[in-house]
Short mmCIF file of C-alpha atoms in Angstrom, two decimals:
data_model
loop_
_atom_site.label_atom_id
_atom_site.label_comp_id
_atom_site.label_asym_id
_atom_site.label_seq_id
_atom_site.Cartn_x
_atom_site.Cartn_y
_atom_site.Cartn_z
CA UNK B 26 0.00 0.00 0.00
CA UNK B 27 1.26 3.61 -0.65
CA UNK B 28 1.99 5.55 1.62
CA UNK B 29 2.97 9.70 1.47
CA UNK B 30 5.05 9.49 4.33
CA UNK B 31 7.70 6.79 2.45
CA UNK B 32 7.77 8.07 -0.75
CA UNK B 33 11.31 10.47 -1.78
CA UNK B 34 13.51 11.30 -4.33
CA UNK B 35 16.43 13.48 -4.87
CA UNK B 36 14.23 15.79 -6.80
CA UNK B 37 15.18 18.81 -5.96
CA UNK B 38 19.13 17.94 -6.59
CA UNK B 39 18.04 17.25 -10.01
CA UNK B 40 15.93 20.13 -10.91
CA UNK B 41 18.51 22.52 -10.36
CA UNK B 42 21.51 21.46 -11.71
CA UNK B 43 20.54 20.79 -15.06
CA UNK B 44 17.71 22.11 -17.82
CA UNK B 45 16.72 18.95 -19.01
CA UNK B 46 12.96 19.06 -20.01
CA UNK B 47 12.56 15.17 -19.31
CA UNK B 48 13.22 16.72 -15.22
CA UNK B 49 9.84 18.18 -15.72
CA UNK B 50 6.75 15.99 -13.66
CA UNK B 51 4.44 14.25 -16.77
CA UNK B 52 1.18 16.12 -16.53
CA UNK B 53 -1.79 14.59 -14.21
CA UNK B 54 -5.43 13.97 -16.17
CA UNK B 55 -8.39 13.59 -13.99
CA UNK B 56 -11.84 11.93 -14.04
CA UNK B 57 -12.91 15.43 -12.39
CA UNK B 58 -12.97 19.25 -12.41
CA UNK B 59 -9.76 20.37 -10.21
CA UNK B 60 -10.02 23.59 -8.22
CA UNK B 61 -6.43 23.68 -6.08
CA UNK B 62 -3.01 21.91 -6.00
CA UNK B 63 -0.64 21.87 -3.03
CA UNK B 64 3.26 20.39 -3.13
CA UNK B 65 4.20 18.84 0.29
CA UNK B 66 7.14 21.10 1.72
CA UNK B 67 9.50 17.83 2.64
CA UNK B 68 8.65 15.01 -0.29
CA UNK B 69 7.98 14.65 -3.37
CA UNK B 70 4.27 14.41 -3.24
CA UNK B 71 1.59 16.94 -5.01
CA UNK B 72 -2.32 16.84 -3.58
CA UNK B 73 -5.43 18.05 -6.02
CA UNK B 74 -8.84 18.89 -4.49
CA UNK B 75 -11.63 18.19 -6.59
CA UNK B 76 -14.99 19.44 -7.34
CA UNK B 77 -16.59 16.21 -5.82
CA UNK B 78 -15.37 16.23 -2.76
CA UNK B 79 -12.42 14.61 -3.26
CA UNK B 80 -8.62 14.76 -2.82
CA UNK B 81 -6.12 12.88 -4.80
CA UNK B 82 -2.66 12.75 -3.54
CA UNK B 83 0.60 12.05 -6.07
CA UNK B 84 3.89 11.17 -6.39
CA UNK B 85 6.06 12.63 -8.86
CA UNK B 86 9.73 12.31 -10.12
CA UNK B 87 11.29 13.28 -13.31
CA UNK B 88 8.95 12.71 -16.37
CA UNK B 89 6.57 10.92 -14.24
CA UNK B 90 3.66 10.86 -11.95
CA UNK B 91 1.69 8.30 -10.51
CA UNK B 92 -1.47 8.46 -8.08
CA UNK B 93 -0.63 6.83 -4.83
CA UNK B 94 -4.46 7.85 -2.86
CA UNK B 95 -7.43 9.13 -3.23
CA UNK B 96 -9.61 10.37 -0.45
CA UNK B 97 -13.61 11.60 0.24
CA UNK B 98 -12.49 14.61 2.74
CA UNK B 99 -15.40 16.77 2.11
CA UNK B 100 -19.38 16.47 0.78
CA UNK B 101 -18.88 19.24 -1.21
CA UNK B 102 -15.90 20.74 -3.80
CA UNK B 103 -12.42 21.17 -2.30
CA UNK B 104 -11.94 24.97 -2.86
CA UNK B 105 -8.34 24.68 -1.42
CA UNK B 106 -5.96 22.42 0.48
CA UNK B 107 -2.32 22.80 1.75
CA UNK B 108 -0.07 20.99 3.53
CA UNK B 109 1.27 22.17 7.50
CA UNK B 110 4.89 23.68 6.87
CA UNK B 111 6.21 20.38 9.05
CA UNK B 112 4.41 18.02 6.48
CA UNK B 113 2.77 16.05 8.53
CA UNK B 114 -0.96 17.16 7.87
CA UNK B 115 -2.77 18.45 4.55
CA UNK B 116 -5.99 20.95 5.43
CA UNK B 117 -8.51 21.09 2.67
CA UNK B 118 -11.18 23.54 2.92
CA UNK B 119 -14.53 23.07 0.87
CA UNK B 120 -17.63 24.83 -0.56
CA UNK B 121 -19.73 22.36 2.24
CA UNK B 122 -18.40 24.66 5.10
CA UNK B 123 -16.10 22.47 6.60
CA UNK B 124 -12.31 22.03 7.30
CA UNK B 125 -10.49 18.54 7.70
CA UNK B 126 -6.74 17.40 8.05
CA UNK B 127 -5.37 14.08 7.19
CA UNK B 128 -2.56 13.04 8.76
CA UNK B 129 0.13 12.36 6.24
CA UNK B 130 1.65 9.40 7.99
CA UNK B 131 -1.60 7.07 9.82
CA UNK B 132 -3.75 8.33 6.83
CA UNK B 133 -5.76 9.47 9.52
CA UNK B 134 -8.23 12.47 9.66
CA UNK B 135 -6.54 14.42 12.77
CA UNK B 136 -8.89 17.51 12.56
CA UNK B 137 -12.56 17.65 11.59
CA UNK B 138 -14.52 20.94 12.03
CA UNK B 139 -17.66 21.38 9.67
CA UNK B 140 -19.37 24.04 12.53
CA UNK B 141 -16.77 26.49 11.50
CA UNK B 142 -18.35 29.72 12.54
CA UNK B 143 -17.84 31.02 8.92
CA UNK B 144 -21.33 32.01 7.57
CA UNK B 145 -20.98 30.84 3.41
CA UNK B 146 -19.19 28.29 1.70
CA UNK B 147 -15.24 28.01 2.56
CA UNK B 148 -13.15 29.62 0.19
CA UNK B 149 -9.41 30.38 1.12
CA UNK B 150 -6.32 28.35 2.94
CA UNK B 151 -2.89 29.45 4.39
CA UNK B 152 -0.69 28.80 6.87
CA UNK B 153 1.26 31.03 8.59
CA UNK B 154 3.28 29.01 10.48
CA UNK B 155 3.23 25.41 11.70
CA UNK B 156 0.63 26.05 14.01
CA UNK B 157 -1.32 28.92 12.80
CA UNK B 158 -3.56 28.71 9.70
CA UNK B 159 -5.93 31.14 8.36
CA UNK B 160 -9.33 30.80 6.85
CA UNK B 161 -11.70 32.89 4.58
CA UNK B 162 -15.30 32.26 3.26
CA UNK B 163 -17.58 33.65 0.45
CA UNK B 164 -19.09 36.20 2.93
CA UNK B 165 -16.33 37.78 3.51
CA UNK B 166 -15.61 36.39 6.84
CA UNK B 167 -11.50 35.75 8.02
CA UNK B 168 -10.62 33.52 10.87
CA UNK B 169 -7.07 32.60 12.59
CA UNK B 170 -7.08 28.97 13.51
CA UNK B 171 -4.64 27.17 15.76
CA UNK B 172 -4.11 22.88 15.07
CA UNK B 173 -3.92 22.42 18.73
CA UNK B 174 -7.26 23.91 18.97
CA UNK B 175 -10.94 23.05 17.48
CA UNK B 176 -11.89 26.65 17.38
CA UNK B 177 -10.92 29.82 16.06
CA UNK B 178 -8.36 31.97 18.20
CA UNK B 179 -9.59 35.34 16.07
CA UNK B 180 -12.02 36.48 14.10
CA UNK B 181 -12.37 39.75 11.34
CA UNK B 182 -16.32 39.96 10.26
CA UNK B 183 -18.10 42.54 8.65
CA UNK B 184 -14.68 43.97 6.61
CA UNK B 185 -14.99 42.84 3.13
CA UNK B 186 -18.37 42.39 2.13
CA UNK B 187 -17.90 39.70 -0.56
CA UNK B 188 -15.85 36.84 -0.52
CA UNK B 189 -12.86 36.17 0.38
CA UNK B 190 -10.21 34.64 -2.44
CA UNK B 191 -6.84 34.57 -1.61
CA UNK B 192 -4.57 35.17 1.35
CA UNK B 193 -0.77 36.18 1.63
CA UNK B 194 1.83 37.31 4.63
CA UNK B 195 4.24 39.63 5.85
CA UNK B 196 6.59 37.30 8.04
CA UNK B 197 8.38 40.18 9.43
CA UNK B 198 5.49 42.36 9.95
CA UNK B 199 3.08 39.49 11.30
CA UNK B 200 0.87 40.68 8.87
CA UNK B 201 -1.93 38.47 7.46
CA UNK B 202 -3.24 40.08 4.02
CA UNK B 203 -6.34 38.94 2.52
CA UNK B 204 -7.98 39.80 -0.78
CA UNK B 205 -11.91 40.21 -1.64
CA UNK B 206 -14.37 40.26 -4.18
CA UNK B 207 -15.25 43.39 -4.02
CA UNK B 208 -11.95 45.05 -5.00
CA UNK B 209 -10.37 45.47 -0.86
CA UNK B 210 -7.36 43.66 0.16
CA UNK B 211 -7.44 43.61 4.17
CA UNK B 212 -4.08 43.44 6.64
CA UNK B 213 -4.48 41.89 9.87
CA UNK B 214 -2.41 41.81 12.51
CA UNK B 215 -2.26 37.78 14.36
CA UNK B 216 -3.13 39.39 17.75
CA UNK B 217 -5.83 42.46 17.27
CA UNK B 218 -9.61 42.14 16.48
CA UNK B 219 -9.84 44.77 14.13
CA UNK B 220 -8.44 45.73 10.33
CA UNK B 221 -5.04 47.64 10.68
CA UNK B 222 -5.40 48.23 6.65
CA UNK B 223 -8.78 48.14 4.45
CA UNK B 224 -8.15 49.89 1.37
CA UNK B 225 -10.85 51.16 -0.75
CA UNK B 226 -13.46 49.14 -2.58
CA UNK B 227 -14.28 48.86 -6.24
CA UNK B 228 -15.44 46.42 -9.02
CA UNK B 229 -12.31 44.61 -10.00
CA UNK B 230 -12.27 41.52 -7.30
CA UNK B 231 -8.81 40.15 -5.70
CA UNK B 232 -8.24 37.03 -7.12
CA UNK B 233 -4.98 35.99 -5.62
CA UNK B 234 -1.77 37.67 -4.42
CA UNK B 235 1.80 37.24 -3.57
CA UNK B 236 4.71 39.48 -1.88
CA UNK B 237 7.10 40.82 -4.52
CA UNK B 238 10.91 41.92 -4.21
CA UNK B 239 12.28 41.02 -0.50
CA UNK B 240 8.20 41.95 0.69
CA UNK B 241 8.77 45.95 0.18
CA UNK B 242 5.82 45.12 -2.62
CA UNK B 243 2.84 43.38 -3.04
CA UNK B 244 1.33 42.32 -6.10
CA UNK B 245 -2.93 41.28 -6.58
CA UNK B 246 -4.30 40.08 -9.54
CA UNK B 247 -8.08 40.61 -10.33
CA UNK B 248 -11.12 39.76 -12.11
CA UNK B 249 -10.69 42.57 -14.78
CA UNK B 250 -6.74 41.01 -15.84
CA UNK B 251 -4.40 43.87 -13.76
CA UNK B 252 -2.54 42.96 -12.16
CA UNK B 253 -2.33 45.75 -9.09
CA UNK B 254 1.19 46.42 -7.18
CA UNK B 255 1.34 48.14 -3.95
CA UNK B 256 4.23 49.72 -2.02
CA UNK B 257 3.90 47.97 1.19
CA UNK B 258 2.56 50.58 3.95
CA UNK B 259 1.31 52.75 1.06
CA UNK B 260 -2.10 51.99 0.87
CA UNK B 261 -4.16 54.91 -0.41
CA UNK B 262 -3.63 53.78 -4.06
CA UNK B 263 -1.58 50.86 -6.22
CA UNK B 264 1.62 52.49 -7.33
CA UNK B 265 0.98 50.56 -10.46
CA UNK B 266 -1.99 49.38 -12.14
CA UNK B 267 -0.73 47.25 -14.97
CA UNK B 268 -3.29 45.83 -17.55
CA UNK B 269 -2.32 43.12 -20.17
CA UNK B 270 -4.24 39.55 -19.01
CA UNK B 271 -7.21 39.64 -21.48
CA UNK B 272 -9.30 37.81 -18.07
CA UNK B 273 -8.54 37.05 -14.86
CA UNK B 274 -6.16 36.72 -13.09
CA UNK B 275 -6.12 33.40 -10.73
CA UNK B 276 -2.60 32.34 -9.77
CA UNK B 277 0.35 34.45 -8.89
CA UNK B 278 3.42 33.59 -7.38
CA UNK B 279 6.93 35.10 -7.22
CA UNK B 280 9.71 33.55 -9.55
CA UNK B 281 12.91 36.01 -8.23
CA UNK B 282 12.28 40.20 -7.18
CA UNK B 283 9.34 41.60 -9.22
CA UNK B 284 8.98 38.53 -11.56
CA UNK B 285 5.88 36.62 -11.26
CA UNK B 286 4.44 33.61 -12.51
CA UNK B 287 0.81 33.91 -13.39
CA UNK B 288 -2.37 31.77 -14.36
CA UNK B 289 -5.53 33.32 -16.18
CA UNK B 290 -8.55 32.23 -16.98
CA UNK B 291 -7.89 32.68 -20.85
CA UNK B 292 -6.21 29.35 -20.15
CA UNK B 293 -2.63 30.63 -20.51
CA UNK B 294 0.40 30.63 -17.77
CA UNK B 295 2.82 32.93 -18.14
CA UNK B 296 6.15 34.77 -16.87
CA UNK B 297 5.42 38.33 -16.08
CA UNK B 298 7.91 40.89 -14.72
CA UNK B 299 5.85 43.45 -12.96
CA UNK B 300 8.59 45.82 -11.73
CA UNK B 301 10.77 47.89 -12.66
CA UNK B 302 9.90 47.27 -16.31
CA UNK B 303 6.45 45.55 -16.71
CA UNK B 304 6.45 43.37 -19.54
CA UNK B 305 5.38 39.89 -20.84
CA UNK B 306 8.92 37.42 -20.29
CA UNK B 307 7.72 34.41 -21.99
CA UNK B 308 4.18 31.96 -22.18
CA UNK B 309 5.16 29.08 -20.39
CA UNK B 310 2.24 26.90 -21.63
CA UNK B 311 -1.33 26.75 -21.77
CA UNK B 312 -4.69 24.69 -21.38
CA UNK B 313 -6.71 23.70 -24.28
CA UNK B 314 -10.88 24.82 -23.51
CA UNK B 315 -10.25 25.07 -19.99
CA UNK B 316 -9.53 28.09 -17.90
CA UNK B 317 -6.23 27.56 -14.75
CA UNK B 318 -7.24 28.27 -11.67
CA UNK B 319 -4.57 28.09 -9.02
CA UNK B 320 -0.86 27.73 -9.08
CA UNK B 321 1.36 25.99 -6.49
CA UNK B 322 5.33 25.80 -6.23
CA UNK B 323 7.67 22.59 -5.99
CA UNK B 324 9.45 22.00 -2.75
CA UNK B 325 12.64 22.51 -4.75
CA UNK B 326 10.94 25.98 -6.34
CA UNK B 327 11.89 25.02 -10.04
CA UNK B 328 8.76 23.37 -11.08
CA UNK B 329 5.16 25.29 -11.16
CA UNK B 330 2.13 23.06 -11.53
CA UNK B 331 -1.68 24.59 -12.38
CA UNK B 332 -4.88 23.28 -12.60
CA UNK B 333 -6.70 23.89 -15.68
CA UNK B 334 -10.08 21.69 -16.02
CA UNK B 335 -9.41 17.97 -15.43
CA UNK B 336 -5.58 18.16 -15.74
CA UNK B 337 -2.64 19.54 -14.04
CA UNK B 338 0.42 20.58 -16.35
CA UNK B 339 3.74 21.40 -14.53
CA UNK B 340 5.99 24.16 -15.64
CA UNK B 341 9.85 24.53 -15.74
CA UNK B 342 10.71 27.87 -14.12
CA UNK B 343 14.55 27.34 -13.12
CA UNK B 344 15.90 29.66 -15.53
CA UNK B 345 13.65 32.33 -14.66
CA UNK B 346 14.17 31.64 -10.90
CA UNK B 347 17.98 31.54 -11.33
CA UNK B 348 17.43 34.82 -13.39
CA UNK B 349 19.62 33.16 -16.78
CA UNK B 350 16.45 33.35 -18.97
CA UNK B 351 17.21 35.14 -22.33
CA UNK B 352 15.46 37.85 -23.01
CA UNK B 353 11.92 37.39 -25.27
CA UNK B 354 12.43 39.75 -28.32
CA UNK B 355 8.49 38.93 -29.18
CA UNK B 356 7.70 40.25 -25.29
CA UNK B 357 5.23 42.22 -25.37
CA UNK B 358 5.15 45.76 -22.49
CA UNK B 359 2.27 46.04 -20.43
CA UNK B 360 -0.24 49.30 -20.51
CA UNK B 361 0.07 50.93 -17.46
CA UNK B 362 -3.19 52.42 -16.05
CA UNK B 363 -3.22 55.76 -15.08
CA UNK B 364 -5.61 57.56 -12.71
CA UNK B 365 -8.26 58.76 -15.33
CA UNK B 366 -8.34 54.81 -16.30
CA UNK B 367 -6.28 55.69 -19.99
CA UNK B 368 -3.73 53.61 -20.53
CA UNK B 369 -0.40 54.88 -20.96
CA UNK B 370 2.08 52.27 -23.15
CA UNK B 371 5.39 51.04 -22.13
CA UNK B 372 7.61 50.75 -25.16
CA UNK B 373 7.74 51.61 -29.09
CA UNK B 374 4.89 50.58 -31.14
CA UNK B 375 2.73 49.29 -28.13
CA UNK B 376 -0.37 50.87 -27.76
CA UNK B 377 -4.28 51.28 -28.08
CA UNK B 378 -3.65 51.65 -32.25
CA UNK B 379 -2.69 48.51 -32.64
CA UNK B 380 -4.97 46.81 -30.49
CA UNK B 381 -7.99 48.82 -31.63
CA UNK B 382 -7.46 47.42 -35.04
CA UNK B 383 -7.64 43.81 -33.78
CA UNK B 384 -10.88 44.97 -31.81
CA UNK B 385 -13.13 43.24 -34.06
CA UNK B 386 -11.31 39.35 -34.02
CA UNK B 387 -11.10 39.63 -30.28
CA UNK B 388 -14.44 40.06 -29.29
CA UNK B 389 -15.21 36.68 -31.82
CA UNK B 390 -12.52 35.03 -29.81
CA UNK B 391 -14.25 35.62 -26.68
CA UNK B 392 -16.73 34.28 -27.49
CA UNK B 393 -15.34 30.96 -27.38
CA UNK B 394 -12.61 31.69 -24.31
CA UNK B 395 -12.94 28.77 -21.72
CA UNK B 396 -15.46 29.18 -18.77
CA UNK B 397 -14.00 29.19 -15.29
CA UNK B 398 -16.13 26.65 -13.34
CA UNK B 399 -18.78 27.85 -10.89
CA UNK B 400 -18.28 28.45 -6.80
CA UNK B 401 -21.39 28.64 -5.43
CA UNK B 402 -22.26 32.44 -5.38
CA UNK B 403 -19.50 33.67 -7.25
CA UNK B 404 -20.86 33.86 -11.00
CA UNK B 405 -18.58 36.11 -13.01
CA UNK B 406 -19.37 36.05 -16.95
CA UNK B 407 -16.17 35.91 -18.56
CA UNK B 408 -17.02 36.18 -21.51
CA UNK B 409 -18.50 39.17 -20.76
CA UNK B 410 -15.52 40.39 -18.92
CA UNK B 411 -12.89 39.49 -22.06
CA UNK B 412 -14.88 41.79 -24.30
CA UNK B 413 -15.09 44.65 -21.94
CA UNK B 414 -10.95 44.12 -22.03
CA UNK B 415 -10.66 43.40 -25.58
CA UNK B 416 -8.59 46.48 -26.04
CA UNK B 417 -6.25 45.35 -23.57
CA UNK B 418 -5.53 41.98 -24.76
CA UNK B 419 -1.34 42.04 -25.51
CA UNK B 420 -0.68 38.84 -25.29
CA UNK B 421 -2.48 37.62 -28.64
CA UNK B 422 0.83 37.45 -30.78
CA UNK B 423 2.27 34.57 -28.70
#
């Protein structure tokens, strides 16, 4: 019988020293609809939650993976799952309300809560420590959770008014930041019961985040495609709004200082450097009629894998992490967005001209752009949403 806790390689010794392609994980194809992916931080093991309920944990080595367990954690879809720092438990929240930990070694379930406190469906994971793990739900609700404990240590209602998508931290600050449907991102501080940071609402939702360039920045990508970056303490207004996703933006996580790694729901992932000079690095793949949803990082940090319908594709980042990728000559700059919403265009030839022109072909192509699956309240028309951005579509050459 398989087992996570017995199953290692010397991954992570091969993924860096070489660029060998056949180092690369094979890509996982599912019976069902996967919303979230989470690496264990010690072995080579990757776990998918899936819309029914259930969680499928793999091994993986070079040019291979194989599924060693599947498990019925929740009723309802597994919105998101990660695994304690320590590895020895993975938490999976779900749209059913409830939160559950298996332990990694007995196979056990080592923490079952489905009266969470949280009003909606369960919608956001992280841990903050090996202890400490946050929650957030569609109505907007955040709670601090402890393992040792069966109930919530904190709680931050009536803040962000829709619900809640991704979370982040500030390890030096203590800072827990959370991002919201309706536009906000949130900072809380581990040991006070109110907001120490609510920025201002508006209609472009937070659909994931990460900390960007040694944590002096943070970066949010939304519903609309921008991608927002924030000087950390500066919270009156982005210092950049950057627009060049023709959708949403659902995964984002740092390669090396302001170079990200991002998933939209146009079914692309791609290398983005956001500062100092925002532009398109390089498409690192894509997913045919199905929209990615969330992103996850290797224990080693070279390999990326995203969920994109009933498959999970992993992605070579090593170059870009050890900062020895070439430059892309067909890169395109991204359109900064100024205050009166114009866009203003980084580099020669870039701008609204061009894209005006191809107005026309991308609204058709919309029309056929793959549909990100349904959580519960949360019905965004993206189709809808990719014409409204037509115009800012610069990634159609590649």
């Amino acid at each position: 019988k398989a087992t996570v806790s017995v199953l290692y390689w010397s991954y992570p010794q091969l993924v860096m020293s070489g660029m060998d392609d056949d180092l690369v994980p094979e890509d996982i194809e599912c019976e069902d609809l996967v919303w979230d992916v989470a690496f264990h931080p010690t072995q080579d093991v990757l776990a998918l939650g899936c819309i029914n309920g259930k969680v499928q944990i793999y091994t993986y080595k070079p040019d291979e993976s194989t599924l060693a367990l599947t498990l019925k954690c929740h009723k309802d879809g597994v919105r998101a799952l990660r695994f304690s720092p320590d590895g020895q438990c993975m938490y999976s929240v779900s749209s059913d309300g409830s939160i559950k930990a298996i332990d990694c070694n007995s196979r056990q379930v080592c923490f079952d809560k489905r009266d969470t406190g949280h009003p909606d469906a369960l919608n956001a994971l992280h841990f903050l420590s090996d202890q400490l793990f946050v929650t957030g739900c569609d109505g907007g609700v955040v709670q601090l959770w402890d393992r040792r404990q069966h109930s919530p240590s904190m709680k931050w209602t009536d803040l962000l008014g829709m619900g809640i998508h991704c979370f982040t931290q500030h390890t030096a600050k203590s800072h827990i930041i959370a991002g919201s449907d309706d536009g906000a991102v949130a900072i809380f501080g581990m040991r006070k019961p109110e907001a120490e940071v609510l920025t201002a609402k508006n209609d472009d939702g937070v659909m994931s985040m990460c900390m960007i360039n040694n944590d002096e920045m943070l970066a949010t990508g939304c519903s609309s495609g921008n991608v927002r970056v924030w000087k950390y303490g500066i919270w009156d207004k982005p210092c950049d709004n950057l627009r060049g996703h023709p959708c949403e933006v659902e995964g984002l996580l740092q390669l090396k200082d302001g170079d990200v790694v991002t998933a939209s729901c146009d079914g692309c992932v791609r290398a983005v450097r956001l500062t100092p000079s925002p532009k398109l690095l390089d498409t690192l793949g894509s997913f045919e009629d199905a929209p990615c949803m969330k992103l996850a990082k290797s224990r080693c940090g070279g390999v990326v894998a995203c969920a994109g319908g009933e498959s999970v594709q992993f992605f070579d980042i090593r170059k870009y992490v050890a900062g020895t990728a070439e430059e892309n000559p067909h890169g395109k700059a991204f359109l900064r967005q100024t205050a009166d919403g114009e866009g203003e265009g980084e580099g020669e030839g870039e701008g609204e001209e061009d894209d005006m022109e191809e107005d026309e072909e991308d609204e058709e192509m919309d029309e056929d752009k793959p549909q990100k699956p349904k959580k519960g309240k949360h019905k965004v028309d993206f189709a809808r949403e990719g014409k409204k951005k037509a115009q800012q579509n610069f990634f159609g050459a590649l």
